[in-house]
XYZ file of N, CA, C and O in Angstrom:
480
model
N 64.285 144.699 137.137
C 64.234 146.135 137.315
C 62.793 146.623 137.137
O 62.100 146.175 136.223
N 62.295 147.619 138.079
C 61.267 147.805 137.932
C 60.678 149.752 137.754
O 60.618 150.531 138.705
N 60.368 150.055 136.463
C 60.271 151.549 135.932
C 59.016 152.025 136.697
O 58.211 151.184 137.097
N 58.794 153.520 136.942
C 57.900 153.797 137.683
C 58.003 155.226 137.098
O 58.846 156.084 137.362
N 56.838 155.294 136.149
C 56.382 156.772 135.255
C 55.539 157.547 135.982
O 54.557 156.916 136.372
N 55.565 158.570 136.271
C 54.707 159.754 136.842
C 54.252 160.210 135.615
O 55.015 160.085 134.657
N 52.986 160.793 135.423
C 52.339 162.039 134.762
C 51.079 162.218 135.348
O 50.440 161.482 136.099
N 50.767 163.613 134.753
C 49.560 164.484 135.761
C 49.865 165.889 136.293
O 48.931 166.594 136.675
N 51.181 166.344 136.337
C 51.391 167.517 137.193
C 51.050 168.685 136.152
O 50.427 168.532 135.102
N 51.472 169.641 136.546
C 51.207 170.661 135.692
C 51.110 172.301 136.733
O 51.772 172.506 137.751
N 50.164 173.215 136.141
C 50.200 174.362 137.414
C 48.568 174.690 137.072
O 47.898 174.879 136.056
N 48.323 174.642 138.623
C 47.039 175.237 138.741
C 47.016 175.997 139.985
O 47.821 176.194 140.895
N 45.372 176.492 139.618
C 45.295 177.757 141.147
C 45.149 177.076 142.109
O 45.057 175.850 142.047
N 45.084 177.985 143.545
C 44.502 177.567 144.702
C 43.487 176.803 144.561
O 42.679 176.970 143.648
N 43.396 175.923 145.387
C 42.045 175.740 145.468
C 41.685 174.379 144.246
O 40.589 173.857 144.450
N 42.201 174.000 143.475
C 42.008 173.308 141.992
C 42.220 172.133 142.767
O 42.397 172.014 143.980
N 42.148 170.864 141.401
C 42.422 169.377 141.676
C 43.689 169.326 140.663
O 43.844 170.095 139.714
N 44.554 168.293 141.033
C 45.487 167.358 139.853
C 44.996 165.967 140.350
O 44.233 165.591 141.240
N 45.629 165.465 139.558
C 45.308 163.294 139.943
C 46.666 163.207 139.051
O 46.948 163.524 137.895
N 47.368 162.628 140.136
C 49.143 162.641 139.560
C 48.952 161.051 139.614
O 48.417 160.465 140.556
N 49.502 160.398 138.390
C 49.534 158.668 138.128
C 51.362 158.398 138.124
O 52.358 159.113 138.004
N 51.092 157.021 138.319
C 52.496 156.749 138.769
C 52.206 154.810 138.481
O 51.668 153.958 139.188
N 52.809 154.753 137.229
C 52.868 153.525 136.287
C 53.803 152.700 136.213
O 54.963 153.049 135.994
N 53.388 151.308 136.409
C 55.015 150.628 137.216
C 54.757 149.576 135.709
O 53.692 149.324 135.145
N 56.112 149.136 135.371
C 56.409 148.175 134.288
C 56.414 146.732 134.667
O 56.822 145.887 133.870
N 55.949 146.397 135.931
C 55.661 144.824 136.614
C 54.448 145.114 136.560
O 54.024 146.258 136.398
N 53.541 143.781 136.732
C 52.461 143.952 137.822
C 52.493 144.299 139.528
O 53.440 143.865 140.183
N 51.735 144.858 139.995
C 51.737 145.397 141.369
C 51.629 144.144 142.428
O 51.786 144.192 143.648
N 51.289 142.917 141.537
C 51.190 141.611 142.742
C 53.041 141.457 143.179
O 53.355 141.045 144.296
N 54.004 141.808 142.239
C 55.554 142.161 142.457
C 56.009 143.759 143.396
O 57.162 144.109 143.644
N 54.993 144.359 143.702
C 55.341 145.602 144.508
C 54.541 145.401 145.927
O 53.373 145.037 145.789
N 55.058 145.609 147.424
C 54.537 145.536 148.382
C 53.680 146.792 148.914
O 52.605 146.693 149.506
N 54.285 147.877 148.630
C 53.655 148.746 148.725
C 54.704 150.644 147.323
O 55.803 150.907 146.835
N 53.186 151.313 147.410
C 54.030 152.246 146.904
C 53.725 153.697 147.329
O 52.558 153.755 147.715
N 54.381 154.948 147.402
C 54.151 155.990 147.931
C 54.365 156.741 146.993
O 54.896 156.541 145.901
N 53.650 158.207 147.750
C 54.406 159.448 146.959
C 55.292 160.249 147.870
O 55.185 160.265 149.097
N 56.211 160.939 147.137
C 57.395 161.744 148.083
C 56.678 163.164 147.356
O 55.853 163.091 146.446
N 57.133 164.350 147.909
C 57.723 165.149 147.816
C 58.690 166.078 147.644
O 59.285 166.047 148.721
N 59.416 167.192 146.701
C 59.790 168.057 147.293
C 59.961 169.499 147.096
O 59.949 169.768 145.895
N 60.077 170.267 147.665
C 59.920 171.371 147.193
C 60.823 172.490 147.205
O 61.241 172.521 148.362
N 61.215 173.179 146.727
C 62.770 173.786 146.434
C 63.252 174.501 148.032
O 62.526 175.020 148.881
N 64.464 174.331 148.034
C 65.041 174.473 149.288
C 64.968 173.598 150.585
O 65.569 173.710 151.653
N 63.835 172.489 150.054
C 63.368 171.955 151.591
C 63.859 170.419 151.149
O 64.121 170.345 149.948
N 64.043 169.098 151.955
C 63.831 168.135 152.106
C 62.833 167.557 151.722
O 61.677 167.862 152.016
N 63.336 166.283 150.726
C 62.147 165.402 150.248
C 61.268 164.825 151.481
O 61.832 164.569 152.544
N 59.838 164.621 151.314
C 59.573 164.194 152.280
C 57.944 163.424 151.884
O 57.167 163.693 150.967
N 57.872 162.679 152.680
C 56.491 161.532 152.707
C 55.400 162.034 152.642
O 55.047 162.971 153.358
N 54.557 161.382 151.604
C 53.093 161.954 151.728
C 51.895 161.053 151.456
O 50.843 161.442 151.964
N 51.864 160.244 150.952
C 51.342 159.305 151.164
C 51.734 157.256 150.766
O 52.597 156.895 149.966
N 51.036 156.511 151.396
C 51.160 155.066 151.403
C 50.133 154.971 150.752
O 49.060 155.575 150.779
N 50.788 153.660 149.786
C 49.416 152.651 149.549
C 49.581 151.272 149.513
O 50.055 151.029 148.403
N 49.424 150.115 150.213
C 49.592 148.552 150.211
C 49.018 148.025 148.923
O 47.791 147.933 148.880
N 49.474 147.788 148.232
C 49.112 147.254 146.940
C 48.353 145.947 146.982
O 47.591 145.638 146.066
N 48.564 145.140 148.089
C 47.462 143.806 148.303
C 46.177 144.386 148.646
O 45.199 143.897 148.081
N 46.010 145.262 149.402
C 44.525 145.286 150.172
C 43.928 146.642 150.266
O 42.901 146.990 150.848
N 44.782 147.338 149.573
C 44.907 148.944 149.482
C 44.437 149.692 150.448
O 43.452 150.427 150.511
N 45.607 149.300 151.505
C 45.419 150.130 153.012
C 46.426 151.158 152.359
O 47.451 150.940 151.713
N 45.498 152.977 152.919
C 46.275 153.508 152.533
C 46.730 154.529 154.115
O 45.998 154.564 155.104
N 48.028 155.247 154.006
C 48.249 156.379 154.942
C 48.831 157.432 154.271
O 49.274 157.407 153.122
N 48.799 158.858 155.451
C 48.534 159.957 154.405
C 49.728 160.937 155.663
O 49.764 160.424 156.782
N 50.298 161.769 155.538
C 50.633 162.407 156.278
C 49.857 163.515 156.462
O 49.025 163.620 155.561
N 49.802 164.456 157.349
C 48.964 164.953 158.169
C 48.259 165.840 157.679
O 47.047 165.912 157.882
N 49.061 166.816 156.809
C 48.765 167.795 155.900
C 48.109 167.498 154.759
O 48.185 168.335 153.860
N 47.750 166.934 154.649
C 47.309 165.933 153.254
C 46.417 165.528 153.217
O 45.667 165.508 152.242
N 46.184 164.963 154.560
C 45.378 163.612 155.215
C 43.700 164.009 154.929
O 43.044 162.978 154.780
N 42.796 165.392 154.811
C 42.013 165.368 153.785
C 41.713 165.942 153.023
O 40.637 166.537 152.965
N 42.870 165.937 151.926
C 42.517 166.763 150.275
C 43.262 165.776 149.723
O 43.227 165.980 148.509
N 43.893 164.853 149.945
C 44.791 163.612 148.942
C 44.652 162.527 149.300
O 44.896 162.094 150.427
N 43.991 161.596 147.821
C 43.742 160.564 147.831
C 44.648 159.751 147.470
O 45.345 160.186 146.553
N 45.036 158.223 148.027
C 46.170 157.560 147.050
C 45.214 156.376 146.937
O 44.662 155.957 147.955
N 44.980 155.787 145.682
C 44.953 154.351 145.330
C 45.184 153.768 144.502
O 46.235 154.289 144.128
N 44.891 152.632 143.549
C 45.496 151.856 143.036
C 44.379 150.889 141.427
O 43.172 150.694 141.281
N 45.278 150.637 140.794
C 44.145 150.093 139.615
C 45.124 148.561 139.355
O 45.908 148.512 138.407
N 45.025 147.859 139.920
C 46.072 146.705 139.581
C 46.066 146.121 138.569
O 47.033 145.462 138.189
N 45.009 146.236 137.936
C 44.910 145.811 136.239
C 45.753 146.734 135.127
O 46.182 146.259 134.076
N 45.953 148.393 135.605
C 46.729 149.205 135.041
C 48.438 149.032 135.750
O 49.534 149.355 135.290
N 48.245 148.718 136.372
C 49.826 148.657 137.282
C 49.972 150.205 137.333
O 50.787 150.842 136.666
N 49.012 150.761 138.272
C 49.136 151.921 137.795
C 48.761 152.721 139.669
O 47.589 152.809 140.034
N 49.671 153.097 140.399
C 48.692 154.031 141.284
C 48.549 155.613 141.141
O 49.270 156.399 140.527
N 47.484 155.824 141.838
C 47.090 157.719 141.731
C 47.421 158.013 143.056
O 47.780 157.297 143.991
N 47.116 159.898 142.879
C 47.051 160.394 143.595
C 45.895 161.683 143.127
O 45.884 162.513 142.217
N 45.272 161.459 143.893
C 43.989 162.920 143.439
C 44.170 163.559 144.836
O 44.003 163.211 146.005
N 44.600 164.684 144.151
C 44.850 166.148 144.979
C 43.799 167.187 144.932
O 43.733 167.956 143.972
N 42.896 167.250 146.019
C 42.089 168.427 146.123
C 42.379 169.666 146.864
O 43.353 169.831 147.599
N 41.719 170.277 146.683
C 41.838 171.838 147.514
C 43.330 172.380 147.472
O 43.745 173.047 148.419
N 43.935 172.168 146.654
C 45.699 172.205 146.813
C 45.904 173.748 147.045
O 45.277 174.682 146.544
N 46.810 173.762 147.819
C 47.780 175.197 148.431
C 48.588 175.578 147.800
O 49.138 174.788 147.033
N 49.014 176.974 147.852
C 50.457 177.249 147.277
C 52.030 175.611 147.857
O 52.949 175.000 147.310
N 51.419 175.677 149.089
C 52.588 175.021 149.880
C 52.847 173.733 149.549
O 53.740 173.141 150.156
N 52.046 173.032 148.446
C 51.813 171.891 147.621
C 53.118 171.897 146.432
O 53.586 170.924 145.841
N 53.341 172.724 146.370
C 53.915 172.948 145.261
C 55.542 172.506 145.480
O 56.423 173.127 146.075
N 55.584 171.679 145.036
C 56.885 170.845 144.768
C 56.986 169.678 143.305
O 56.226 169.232 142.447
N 58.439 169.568 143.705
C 58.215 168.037 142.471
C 57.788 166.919 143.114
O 57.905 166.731 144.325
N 57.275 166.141 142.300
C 56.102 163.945 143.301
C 56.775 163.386 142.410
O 56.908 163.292 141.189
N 57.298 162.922 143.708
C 58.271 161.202 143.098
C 57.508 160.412 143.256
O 56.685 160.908 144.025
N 57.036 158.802 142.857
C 56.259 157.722 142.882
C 57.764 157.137 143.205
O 58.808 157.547 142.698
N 57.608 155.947 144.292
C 58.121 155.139 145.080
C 57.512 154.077 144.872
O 56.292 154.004 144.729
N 58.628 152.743 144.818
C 57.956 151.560 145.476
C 59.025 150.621 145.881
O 60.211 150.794 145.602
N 58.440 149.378 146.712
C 59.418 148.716 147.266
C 58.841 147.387 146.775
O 57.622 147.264 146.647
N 59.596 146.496 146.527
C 59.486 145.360 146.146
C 59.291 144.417 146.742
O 59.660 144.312 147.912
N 58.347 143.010 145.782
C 57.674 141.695 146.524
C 57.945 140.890 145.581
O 58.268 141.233 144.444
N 57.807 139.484 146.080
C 58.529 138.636 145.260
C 59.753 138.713 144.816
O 60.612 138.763 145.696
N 60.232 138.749 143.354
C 61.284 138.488 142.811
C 62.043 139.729 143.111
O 63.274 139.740 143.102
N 61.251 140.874 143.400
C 61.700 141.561 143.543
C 61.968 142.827 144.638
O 62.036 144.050 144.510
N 62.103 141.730 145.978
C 61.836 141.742 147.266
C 62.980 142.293 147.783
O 64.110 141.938 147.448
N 62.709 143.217 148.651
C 63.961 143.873 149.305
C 64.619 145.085 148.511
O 65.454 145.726 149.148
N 64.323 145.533 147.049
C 64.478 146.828 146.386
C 63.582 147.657 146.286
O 62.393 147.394 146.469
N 64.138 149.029 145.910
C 63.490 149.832 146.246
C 63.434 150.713 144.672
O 64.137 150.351 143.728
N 62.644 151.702 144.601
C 62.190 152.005 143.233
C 62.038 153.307 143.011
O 60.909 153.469 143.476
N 62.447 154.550 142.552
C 61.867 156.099 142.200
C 61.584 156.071 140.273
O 62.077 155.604 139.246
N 60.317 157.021 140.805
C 60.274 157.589 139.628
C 61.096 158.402 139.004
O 62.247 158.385 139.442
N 60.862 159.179 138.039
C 61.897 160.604 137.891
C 61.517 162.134 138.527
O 62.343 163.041 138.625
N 60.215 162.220 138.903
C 59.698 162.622 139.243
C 58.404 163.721 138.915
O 58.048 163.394 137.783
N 57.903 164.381 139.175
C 56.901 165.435 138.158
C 56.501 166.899 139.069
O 56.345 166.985 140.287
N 56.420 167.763 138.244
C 56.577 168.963 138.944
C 54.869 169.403 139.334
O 53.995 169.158 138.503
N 54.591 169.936 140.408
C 53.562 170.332 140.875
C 53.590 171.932 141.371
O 54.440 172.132 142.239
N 53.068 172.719 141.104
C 52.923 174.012 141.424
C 51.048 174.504 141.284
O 50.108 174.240 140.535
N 51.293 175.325 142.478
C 49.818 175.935 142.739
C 50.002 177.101 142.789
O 50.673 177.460 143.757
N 49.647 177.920 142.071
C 49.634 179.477 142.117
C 48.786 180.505 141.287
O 48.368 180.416 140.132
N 48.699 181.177 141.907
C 47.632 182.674 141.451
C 48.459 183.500 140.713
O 48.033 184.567 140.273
């Protein structure tokens, strides 16, 4: 079984940074890749960024694609997310995701999740 801790969220203004972490209880050489979800009240969870934990290819969905960073510290078993310039429209709860390698190949993984809000 593999645990996957979020912390980092909190509420800030327009315009601010968070760096949301997302801490797995394996080493990451056992995770193939891991993401962050989204969601935000009333709407559908939804994708926001990839990160390949071997070679740290990352992808970003579109909206995102340049104010959020995702990467990785494999010595922490630990990946980020640094959020710049953030919007009101940011504002949801971030699940940390991952899917499994090796032993633990073919499952899939959520955090509990962490709340994000941007507002004035």
């Amino acid at each position: 079984q593999v645990q996957l801790v979020e912390s980092g969220g909190g509420l800030v203004q327009p315009g601010e940074s968070l760096r949301l972490s997302c801490a797995a209880s394996v080493s990451l050489l056992n995770i193939y890749d891991m993401r962050w979800y989204r969601q935000a009240p009333g709407k559908q969870r939804e994708w926001v960024a990839s990160i390949i934990t071997d070679y740290g290819r990352a992808t970003y969905e579109d909206s995102v694609k340049d104010r959020f960073t995702i990467s990785r510290d494999n010595a922490k078993n630990t990946v980020f997310l640094q959020m710049d310039s953030l919007k009101p429209e940011d504002t949801a709860v971030y699940y940390c995701f991952a899917s499994g390698s090796r032993r633990y190949r073919g499952r899939e993984y959520w955090g509990q999740g962490i709340e994000v809000t941007v507002s004035s």
